[in-house]
């Protein structure tokens, strides 16, 4: 194999930024705010054990044989019910397909829609793997600015007019890495923009169930019921990864029928279907009605950890950092203010922080354009409260 | 969504042929020789139940959390041992990655290697989903003729010289749909060609363990150890789907290090990783040492069914059909000879056969070029002996 034999699309993807992140994650014994994981100590192992045993005992051949590319029908029905309970009453099983994690839903969208040179608008900052996934299909990725209320719709409209994008990708609720949540009014305006400019919105919603106090505004998918015609310009990616278990690799894609049919075709040639073993297990778990209790538990723990982290940051770092309190999710997004001459380079801080025994991810790689070098992402999800306080003290030392 | 918004790559893929196949498969109450499935009645459900319970009890967080894109390390080690036992002694865990079925291995190869307009040589006939998968990445798929001993190497060399392909895809052992097995001498010549023309061979080997009487010739991967330098031009796709359970979606890719590294990068943006739940279950199953007994069982059953089907075909259809006896796998590949003025159009026969209560897949769609309209594929894997005899009688009626 020579380098020259590789496909040209690989030249589109910068791996160095990712490698840097992984280097930071790898060091043992360190307090890590770097991950994007849920806390495995919160997994409902007993519930999943029962579910998997039921799946194998009651329907061994469905759970172990090849299955439909669209997904295992009982799981599609359970997910439709799950979405109905989240304010999408008109959703039926045939409106969604099961994907191998929501990452595959993004990959299928890219494969179905993006031609070489197509423009795609994402939030600046956004989920790194989405940028790379779309670039592999030839996309030029444009960054739309966000503030505490998510994408700035006026500026987004200018970018749409200027670039005529193939699609707009957004994590409107408890965004990764920003933690920001798009306000209700902006959600309505975003759907109106989609219709006006006939551009597809891709709503990625892995975190929406992880709210702290009150539920977030309705998803774009739920809202689309109130804005006739808007559903024709909306794809929605969901996932059990953050709320039940990433290891199952169960995600789903809801999209206009023509796009969904093409996504099924592409999925057939990508992995034939998502593990029926994992799908049948998830279907039994959901059917047993465990989800509300499991969600209540993780919401409470993450809310508490977020509070502890914010309190510690205010006490230990004061005005050297600025952040908006997230209302849910896994992430806290900071800016280094430079107050009192303190460091403003988050990449440099990351190196010093490792030496002090704490890891986090600098924010710049999350931007497809115009990176903010003062930004960084902290995850509060996988560290207990005592270790959060200790980690923030290490961070303060690194900044001192 | 309008048609014009879809990516141009979708125009490369003809879905009508596939839809036709599925229509044939769907009819209930029919004796089906149409599937490409293993028999779910042969799955080791108890062994997999124990393995999944062990995985969840002993390492719940590894089985349910995000995992490495390369695969779950204990499974990589088990698969390396499995391959060592199949004559690849030098293979280590880091030489392979776990994929979501071997279909994903093919998809990653396409993504990493195929540029728009690249030529790819496959067997005529070959696995339909490979043709479509590669076409989605822009490949022009060239068909190399086969006979009872697999690809005709002289003709293949002419095609290599003429087309300078990016890769050559082959199922050298108990091919789908042909059932053919590449002879040892041709395997050696194929590896020599790869080196001479510096072209990658992709060996897809889902059926090699399903031999009837004697093991097949060593895989190209195993042989490559005897031909220094040839491993640099060889990728190997393996799978547990035909020998343990398709529903786990556990495949693997072995490839030169530079290609394997790029495949990992692409997989990260395709589905992040293969289900750790399925991977940990498979690792426990393999570690428990159940595989040799499970394989012995399915080999015996499939060998018996193949014998019964061939016997019935000779008795019921006589010289109206011609076939080479497969030495393993799931498939019998027939040609309608037209003897005594009988039908030679397999697509027409498929329609008549459905009316008589038996389904099979006509052969033409398996050819990327120059389809043979007299060919058809029968699977003997999922039907018991009595039903095989009955199905063949139906086929004889349809041909009468």
Short mmCIF file of C-alpha atoms in Angstrom, two decimals, chain A:
data_model
loop_
_atom_site.label_atom_id
_atom_site.label_comp_id
_atom_site.label_asym_id
_atom_site.label_seq_id
_atom_site.Cartn_x
_atom_site.Cartn_y
_atom_site.Cartn_z
CA UNK A 1 0.00 0.00 0.00
CA UNK A 2 1.32 3.38 -0.96
CA UNK A 3 -0.08 6.71 0.25
CA UNK A 4 -0.92 7.61 -3.33
CA UNK A 5 -3.38 4.74 -3.54
CA UNK A 6 -5.60 6.15 -0.82
CA UNK A 7 -8.80 7.93 -1.81
CA UNK A 8 -8.56 11.69 -2.13
CA UNK A 9 -11.41 12.19 0.34
CA UNK A 10 -9.01 11.24 3.14
CA UNK A 11 -7.03 14.42 2.46
CA UNK A 12 -10.04 16.39 3.69
CA UNK A 13 -9.73 15.18 7.23
CA UNK A 14 -7.22 16.54 9.67
CA UNK A 15 -6.46 13.86 12.21
CA UNK A 16 -3.84 15.74 14.21
CA UNK A 17 -6.38 17.66 16.31
CA UNK A 18 -8.06 14.40 17.24
CA UNK A 19 -4.80 12.71 18.08
CA UNK A 20 -3.95 15.58 20.40
CA UNK A 21 -7.25 15.07 22.21
CA UNK A 22 -6.64 11.37 22.65
CA UNK A 23 -3.18 11.97 24.03
CA UNK A 24 -4.74 14.08 26.75
CA UNK A 25 -7.34 11.43 27.50
CA UNK A 26 -4.92 8.55 27.79
CA UNK A 27 -2.89 9.41 30.89
CA UNK A 28 -3.78 7.17 33.85
CA UNK A 29 -4.42 8.33 37.43
CA UNK A 30 -5.49 11.75 36.27
CA UNK A 31 -8.82 13.45 37.09
CA UNK A 32 -10.48 13.64 33.70
CA UNK A 33 -12.96 16.32 32.68
CA UNK A 34 -12.03 15.45 29.11
CA UNK A 35 -14.44 12.67 28.16
CA UNK A 36 -17.74 12.95 26.37
CA UNK A 37 -19.04 9.83 28.06
CA UNK A 38 -21.92 9.14 30.42
CA UNK A 39 -20.88 7.69 33.79
CA UNK A 40 -20.76 3.90 33.52
CA UNK A 41 -21.40 3.61 37.26
CA UNK A 42 -24.94 4.82 36.48
CA UNK A 43 -25.72 2.15 33.86
CA UNK A 44 -28.72 -0.01 34.71
CA UNK A 45 -26.75 -3.24 34.40
CA UNK A 46 -29.41 -5.40 36.09
CA UNK A 47 -32.14 -4.04 33.83
CA UNK A 48 -30.04 -4.73 30.74
CA UNK A 49 -29.12 -8.22 31.97
CA UNK A 50 -32.78 -9.07 32.31
CA UNK A 51 -33.60 -7.52 28.95
CA UNK A 52 -30.87 -9.43 27.11
CA UNK A 53 -31.86 -12.72 28.73
CA UNK A 54 -35.48 -12.15 27.76
CA UNK A 55 -34.47 -11.33 24.20
CA UNK A 56 -32.42 -14.52 23.86
CA UNK A 57 -34.95 -16.71 25.66
CA UNK A 58 -38.09 -15.42 23.98
CA UNK A 59 -36.92 -14.71 20.46
CA UNK A 60 -33.47 -16.22 19.95
CA UNK A 61 -33.74 -16.33 16.22
CA UNK A 62 -34.79 -12.66 15.88
CA UNK A 63 -32.03 -11.60 18.28
CA UNK A 64 -29.27 -13.58 16.55
CA UNK A 65 -30.27 -13.79 12.87
CA UNK A 66 -29.93 -11.18 10.13
CA UNK A 67 -32.57 -8.47 10.46
CA UNK A 68 -34.21 -5.77 8.41
CA UNK A 69 -31.95 -2.88 7.47
CA UNK A 70 -34.61 -0.46 8.76
CA UNK A 71 -34.31 -1.94 12.22
CA UNK A 72 -35.95 -4.51 14.47
CA UNK A 73 -39.66 -3.72 14.33
CA UNK A 74 -40.41 -3.99 18.09
CA UNK A 75 -37.56 -1.56 18.78
CA UNK A 76 -38.78 0.86 16.11
CA UNK A 77 -42.14 0.79 17.86
CA UNK A 78 -40.59 1.36 21.29
CA UNK A 79 -38.53 4.28 19.99
CA UNK A 80 -41.62 5.76 18.33
CA UNK A 81 -43.38 5.60 21.70
CA UNK A 82 -40.33 7.10 23.41
CA UNK A 83 -40.42 10.01 20.95
CA UNK A 84 -44.19 10.35 21.32
CA UNK A 85 -43.68 10.80 25.06
CA UNK A 86 -41.24 13.59 24.21
CA UNK A 87 -43.83 15.60 22.34
CA UNK A 88 -43.85 14.06 18.86
CA UNK A 89 -47.32 12.48 18.96
CA UNK A 90 -47.62 11.82 15.24
CA UNK A 91 -44.48 9.76 14.97
CA UNK A 92 -44.90 6.14 13.84
CA UNK A 93 -42.44 3.25 13.72
CA UNK A 94 -42.08 3.51 9.95
CA UNK A 95 -40.98 7.16 10.26
CA UNK A 96 -37.67 6.14 11.80
CA UNK A 97 -34.84 3.69 11.16
CA UNK A 98 -32.47 2.25 13.73
CA UNK A 99 -28.82 3.21 13.21
CA UNK A 100 -25.55 1.98 14.70
CA UNK A 101 -25.35 4.87 17.12
CA UNK A 102 -26.40 8.32 16.00
CA UNK A 103 -22.92 8.64 14.48
CA UNK A 104 -24.15 6.31 11.74
CA UNK A 105 -27.23 8.48 11.21
CA UNK A 106 -24.85 11.38 10.49
CA UNK A 107 -22.76 9.19 8.19
CA UNK A 108 -25.84 8.12 6.24
CA UNK A 109 -26.98 11.74 5.91
CA UNK A 110 -23.56 12.62 4.55
CA UNK A 111 -23.58 9.71 2.12
CA UNK A 112 -27.10 10.48 0.89
CA UNK A 113 -26.78 14.22 0.54
CA UNK A 114 -23.28 15.61 0.30
CA UNK A 115 -21.51 15.99 -3.01
CA UNK A 116 -17.93 17.19 -3.36
CA UNK A 117 -17.84 20.93 -2.65
CA UNK A 118 -21.29 21.14 -1.04
CA UNK A 119 -21.55 23.60 1.82
CA UNK A 120 -22.76 22.52 5.23
CA UNK A 121 -23.40 24.91 8.12
CA UNK A 122 -22.65 23.79 11.66
CA UNK A 123 -22.47 25.55 14.99
CA UNK A 124 -19.14 27.07 15.97
CA UNK A 125 -18.23 25.13 18.12
CA UNK A 126 -19.78 21.74 17.39
CA UNK A 127 -19.25 17.99 17.67
CA UNK A 128 -15.90 17.20 16.09
CA UNK A 129 -16.90 13.86 14.56
CA UNK A 130 -19.71 15.52 12.61
CA UNK A 131 -17.32 17.95 10.96
CA UNK A 132 -14.97 15.12 9.98
CA UNK A 133 -17.79 12.81 8.90
CA UNK A 134 -19.22 15.42 6.51
CA UNK A 135 -15.79 16.44 5.22
CA UNK A 136 -15.13 12.84 4.20
CA UNK A 137 -18.08 13.19 1.81
CA UNK A 138 -16.58 16.35 0.35
CA UNK A 139 -18.38 19.01 2.39
CA UNK A 140 -17.03 22.46 2.97
CA UNK A 141 -18.03 23.09 6.57
CA UNK A 142 -19.11 26.64 7.47
CA UNK A 143 -19.30 27.74 11.08
CA UNK A 144 -22.29 29.72 12.37
CA UNK A 145 -21.70 31.68 15.58
CA UNK A 146 -23.53 30.79 18.77
CA UNK A 147 -24.17 32.57 22.05
CA UNK A 148 -25.77 31.43 25.31
CA UNK A 149 -29.05 30.85 23.46
CA UNK A 150 -27.50 28.76 20.70
CA UNK A 151 -27.19 29.63 17.01
CA UNK A 152 -27.58 33.31 16.21
CA UNK A 153 -30.39 33.15 13.70
CA UNK A 154 -29.77 36.50 11.98
CA UNK A 155 -26.18 35.59 11.29
CA UNK A 156 -27.25 32.10 10.24
CA UNK A 157 -29.63 33.59 7.68
CA UNK A 158 -26.79 35.64 6.21
CA UNK A 159 -24.68 32.51 5.94
CA UNK A 160 -27.51 30.63 4.25
CA UNK A 161 -27.91 33.40 1.68
CA UNK A 162 -24.18 33.58 1.11
CA UNK A 163 -23.42 29.85 0.95
CA UNK A 164 -26.68 28.12 -0.04
CA UNK A 165 -25.80 25.09 2.09
CA UNK A 166 -26.98 21.53 1.47
CA UNK A 167 -27.90 21.26 5.14
CA UNK A 168 -27.58 22.89 8.55
CA UNK A 169 -26.41 20.67 11.41
CA UNK A 170 -27.28 21.63 14.96
CA UNK A 171 -27.27 20.20 18.49
CA UNK A 172 -29.92 22.62 19.77
CA UNK A 173 -30.26 21.19 23.27
CA UNK A 174 -27.35 21.11 25.75
CA UNK A 175 -24.92 21.28 22.84
CA UNK A 176 -21.60 19.53 22.61
CA UNK A 177 -19.25 21.17 23.45
CA UNK A 178 -21.07 24.42 24.21
CA UNK A 179 -23.71 23.25 26.67
CA UNK A 180 -25.91 25.92 25.04
CA UNK A 181 -29.61 25.49 24.38
CA UNK A 182 -31.42 27.14 21.51
CA UNK A 183 -34.30 29.25 22.81
CA UNK A 184 -37.88 28.47 21.82
CA UNK A 185 -38.15 31.62 19.76
CA UNK A 186 -34.97 30.78 17.85
CA UNK A 187 -36.21 27.23 17.26
CA UNK A 188 -39.32 28.63 15.60
CA UNK A 189 -37.26 31.00 13.51
CA UNK A 190 -34.88 28.21 12.51
CA UNK A 191 -37.73 26.06 11.21
CA UNK A 192 -39.12 29.06 9.33
CA UNK A 193 -35.69 29.61 7.75
CA UNK A 194 -35.55 25.98 6.68
CA UNK A 195 -38.83 26.41 4.81
CA UNK A 196 -37.99 29.80 3.38
CA UNK A 197 -34.66 28.65 1.95
CA UNK A 198 -35.69 25.03 1.36
CA UNK A 199 -32.70 23.78 3.31
CA UNK A 200 -32.58 20.65 5.44
CA UNK A 201 -32.01 21.05 9.19
CA UNK A 202 -30.30 18.10 10.87
CA UNK A 203 -31.19 18.09 14.56
CA UNK A 204 -28.83 15.98 16.65
CA UNK A 205 -30.41 15.38 20.03
CA UNK A 206 -28.42 12.97 22.20
CA UNK A 207 -28.62 15.10 25.35
CA UNK A 208 -32.19 16.48 25.45
CA UNK A 209 -33.33 13.98 28.09
CA UNK A 210 -30.53 14.97 30.44
CA UNK A 211 -32.12 18.17 31.79
CA UNK A 212 -31.45 19.30 35.34
CA UNK A 213 -34.49 21.15 36.66
CA UNK A 214 -37.05 21.71 33.96
CA UNK A 215 -37.38 20.13 30.51
CA UNK A 216 -35.78 22.12 27.69
CA UNK A 217 -37.86 23.72 24.91
CA UNK A 218 -39.45 21.15 22.61
CA UNK A 219 -37.12 19.57 20.06
CA UNK A 220 -37.24 20.97 16.53
CA UNK A 221 -38.95 17.71 15.62
CA UNK A 222 -41.68 18.24 18.23
CA UNK A 223 -42.05 21.89 17.20
CA UNK A 224 -42.34 21.01 13.53
CA UNK A 225 -45.86 19.72 14.20
CA UNK A 226 -46.89 23.32 14.87
CA UNK A 227 -45.27 24.69 11.71
CA UNK A 228 -46.96 23.01 8.75
CA UNK A 229 -44.52 21.91 6.06
CA UNK A 230 -41.43 22.29 8.22
CA UNK A 231 -41.12 18.56 8.85
CA UNK A 232 -40.22 18.18 5.16
CA UNK A 233 -36.98 20.01 5.89
CA UNK A 234 -36.01 18.28 9.10
CA UNK A 235 -33.96 15.22 9.96
CA UNK A 236 -33.63 14.19 13.60
CA UNK A 237 -30.92 11.97 15.08
CA UNK A 238 -31.56 10.30 18.43
CA UNK A 239 -29.54 7.92 20.58
CA UNK A 240 -29.68 5.69 23.63
CA UNK A 241 -25.95 6.27 24.19
CA UNK A 242 -26.12 9.08 26.72
CA UNK A 243 -29.26 7.94 28.52
CA UNK A 244 -28.92 4.13 28.64
CA UNK A 245 -25.66 2.71 27.22
CA UNK A 246 -23.29 3.75 24.44
CA UNK A 247 -22.10 0.15 24.08
CA UNK A 248 -25.41 -0.97 22.60
CA UNK A 249 -24.79 1.42 19.65
CA UNK A 250 -28.48 2.15 19.25
CA UNK A 251 -29.36 5.39 17.51
CA UNK A 252 -32.15 6.38 15.18
CA UNK A 253 -32.82 8.63 12.23
CA UNK A 254 -36.12 10.36 11.53
CA UNK A 255 -36.23 12.05 8.13
CA UNK A 256 -38.52 12.90 5.21
CA UNK A 257 -39.58 9.64 3.51
CA UNK A 258 -37.49 10.12 0.34
CA UNK A 259 -34.32 10.70 2.37
CA UNK A 260 -35.11 7.89 4.82
CA UNK A 261 -35.51 5.42 1.93
CA UNK A 262 -32.11 6.38 0.54
CA UNK A 263 -30.57 6.15 4.00
CA UNK A 264 -31.88 2.57 4.26
CA UNK A 265 -30.28 1.75 0.91
CA UNK A 266 -26.95 3.21 2.00
CA UNK A 267 -27.14 1.45 5.36
CA UNK A 268 -27.64 -1.86 3.61
CA UNK A 269 -24.19 -1.42 2.04
CA UNK A 270 -22.64 0.11 5.20
CA UNK A 271 -23.35 -2.56 7.83
CA UNK A 272 -26.49 -4.42 6.57
CA UNK A 273 -28.28 -3.67 9.84
CA UNK A 274 -27.59 -2.71 13.44
CA UNK A 275 -26.92 -5.63 15.81
CA UNK A 276 -30.24 -7.41 16.29
CA UNK A 277 -28.86 -8.70 19.59
CA UNK A 278 -28.41 -5.12 20.85
CA UNK A 279 -31.71 -4.03 19.26
CA UNK A 280 -33.75 -6.82 20.85
CA UNK A 281 -32.11 -6.12 24.21
CA UNK A 282 -32.96 -2.42 23.96
CA UNK A 283 -36.53 -3.23 22.88
CA UNK A 284 -37.06 -5.46 25.92
CA UNK A 285 -35.53 -2.84 28.20
CA UNK A 286 -37.79 -0.09 26.90
CA UNK A 287 -40.86 -2.34 26.92
CA UNK A 288 -40.22 -3.14 30.60
CA UNK A 289 -40.76 0.55 31.36
CA UNK A 290 -37.39 1.11 33.06
CA UNK A 291 -36.48 4.25 31.15
CA UNK A 292 -38.23 6.94 33.23
CA UNK A 293 -36.56 5.77 36.46
CA UNK A 294 -33.18 5.40 34.77
CA UNK A 295 -33.46 8.93 33.37
CA UNK A 296 -34.56 10.41 36.70
CA UNK A 297 -31.49 8.91 38.31
CA UNK A 298 -28.92 10.21 35.82
CA UNK A 299 -30.55 13.66 35.64
CA UNK A 300 -30.20 14.07 39.40
CA UNK A 301 -26.57 12.96 39.50
CA UNK A 302 -25.46 15.09 36.55
CA UNK A 303 -27.36 18.15 37.85
CA UNK A 304 -25.61 17.82 41.19
CA UNK A 305 -22.19 17.40 39.59
CA UNK A 306 -22.75 20.41 37.33
CA UNK A 307 -23.65 22.50 40.37
CA UNK A 308 -20.57 21.37 42.25
CA UNK A 309 -18.32 22.10 39.29
CA UNK A 310 -19.75 25.58 38.72
CA UNK A 311 -19.50 26.41 42.43
CA UNK A 312 -15.89 25.22 42.54
CA UNK A 313 -14.99 27.15 39.39
CA UNK A 314 -16.41 30.36 40.84
CA UNK A 315 -14.55 29.83 44.10
CA UNK A 316 -11.24 28.66 42.71
CA UNK A 317 -10.92 30.49 39.38
CA UNK A 318 -13.17 33.53 39.91
CA UNK A 319 -13.22 35.98 37.04
CA UNK A 320 -10.36 34.23 35.21
CA UNK A 321 -13.05 32.12 33.53
CA UNK A 322 -16.47 32.95 32.11
CA UNK A 323 -19.25 30.49 31.42
CA UNK A 324 -23.01 30.18 31.05
CA UNK A 325 -24.63 27.69 33.39
CA UNK A 326 -25.89 24.75 31.31
CA UNK A 327 -29.45 23.56 31.96
CA UNK A 328 -28.62 19.95 31.20
CA UNK A 329 -26.28 17.65 29.32
CA UNK A 330 -22.72 16.69 30.15
CA UNK A 331 -20.66 19.80 29.43
CA UNK A 332 -19.54 23.15 30.73
CA UNK A 333 -17.98 25.50 28.19
CA UNK A 334 -15.48 28.02 29.54
CA UNK A 335 -13.64 31.01 28.20
CA UNK A 336 -10.37 32.13 29.73
CA UNK A 337 -10.91 35.87 30.29
CA UNK A 338 -7.29 36.84 30.97
CA UNK A 339 -8.40 38.68 34.12
CA UNK A 340 -5.41 39.81 36.20
CA UNK A 341 -3.08 38.85 33.41
CA UNK A 342 -3.93 35.17 33.66
CA UNK A 343 -3.37 32.74 30.79
CA UNK A 344 -5.82 32.93 27.88
CA UNK A 345 -4.44 30.08 25.77
CA UNK A 346 -6.54 27.00 26.52
CA UNK A 347 -4.17 24.64 24.67
CA UNK A 348 -1.29 25.81 26.85
CA UNK A 349 -3.49 25.51 29.94
CA UNK A 350 -4.35 21.93 28.96
CA UNK A 351 -0.65 21.00 29.03
CA UNK A 352 -0.10 22.69 32.40
CA UNK A 353 -3.28 21.10 33.77
CA UNK A 354 -2.04 17.60 32.91
CA UNK A 355 1.05 18.34 34.99
CA UNK A 356 -1.25 19.33 37.87
CA UNK A 357 -3.24 16.10 37.49
CA UNK A 358 -6.37 17.20 35.63
CA UNK A 359 -7.34 16.75 31.98
CA UNK A 360 -9.80 18.64 29.77
CA UNK A 361 -10.24 19.31 26.08
CA UNK A 362 -9.26 22.71 24.66
CA UNK A 363 -12.06 24.26 22.62
CA UNK A 364 -10.31 25.24 19.38
CA UNK A 365 -10.63 21.83 17.61
CA UNK A 366 -14.42 22.00 17.96
CA UNK A 367 -14.55 24.93 15.53
CA UNK A 368 -14.67 24.18 11.81
CA UNK A 369 -13.62 27.82 11.22
CA UNK A 370 -12.39 30.72 13.35
CA UNK A 371 -11.37 28.73 16.45
CA UNK A 372 -11.58 30.49 19.80
CA UNK A 373 -8.22 29.73 21.46
CA UNK A 374 -9.51 30.89 24.86
CA UNK A 375 -12.24 28.26 25.02
CA UNK A 376 -12.27 24.87 26.69
CA UNK A 377 -14.73 22.09 27.49
CA UNK A 378 -15.15 20.46 30.87
CA UNK A 379 -17.30 17.39 31.37
CA UNK A 380 -18.75 16.97 34.84
CA UNK A 381 -20.45 13.67 34.04
CA UNK A 382 -18.01 10.96 35.03
CA UNK A 383 -16.26 12.38 38.10
CA UNK A 384 -17.68 12.31 41.64
CA UNK A 385 -18.22 15.51 43.59
CA UNK A 386 -15.09 15.27 45.71
CA UNK A 387 -12.94 14.64 42.67
CA UNK A 388 -14.63 17.50 40.82
CA UNK A 389 -13.57 19.89 43.59
CA UNK A 390 -10.05 18.46 43.62
CA UNK A 391 -9.84 18.65 39.82
CA UNK A 392 -10.92 22.28 39.79
CA UNK A 393 -8.27 23.08 42.42
CA UNK A 394 -5.67 21.48 40.10
CA UNK A 395 -7.03 23.62 37.28
CA UNK A 396 -6.67 26.73 39.42
CA UNK A 397 -3.06 25.82 40.14
CA UNK A 398 -2.40 25.31 36.44
CA UNK A 399 -3.83 28.75 35.74
CA UNK A 400 -1.97 30.46 38.58
#
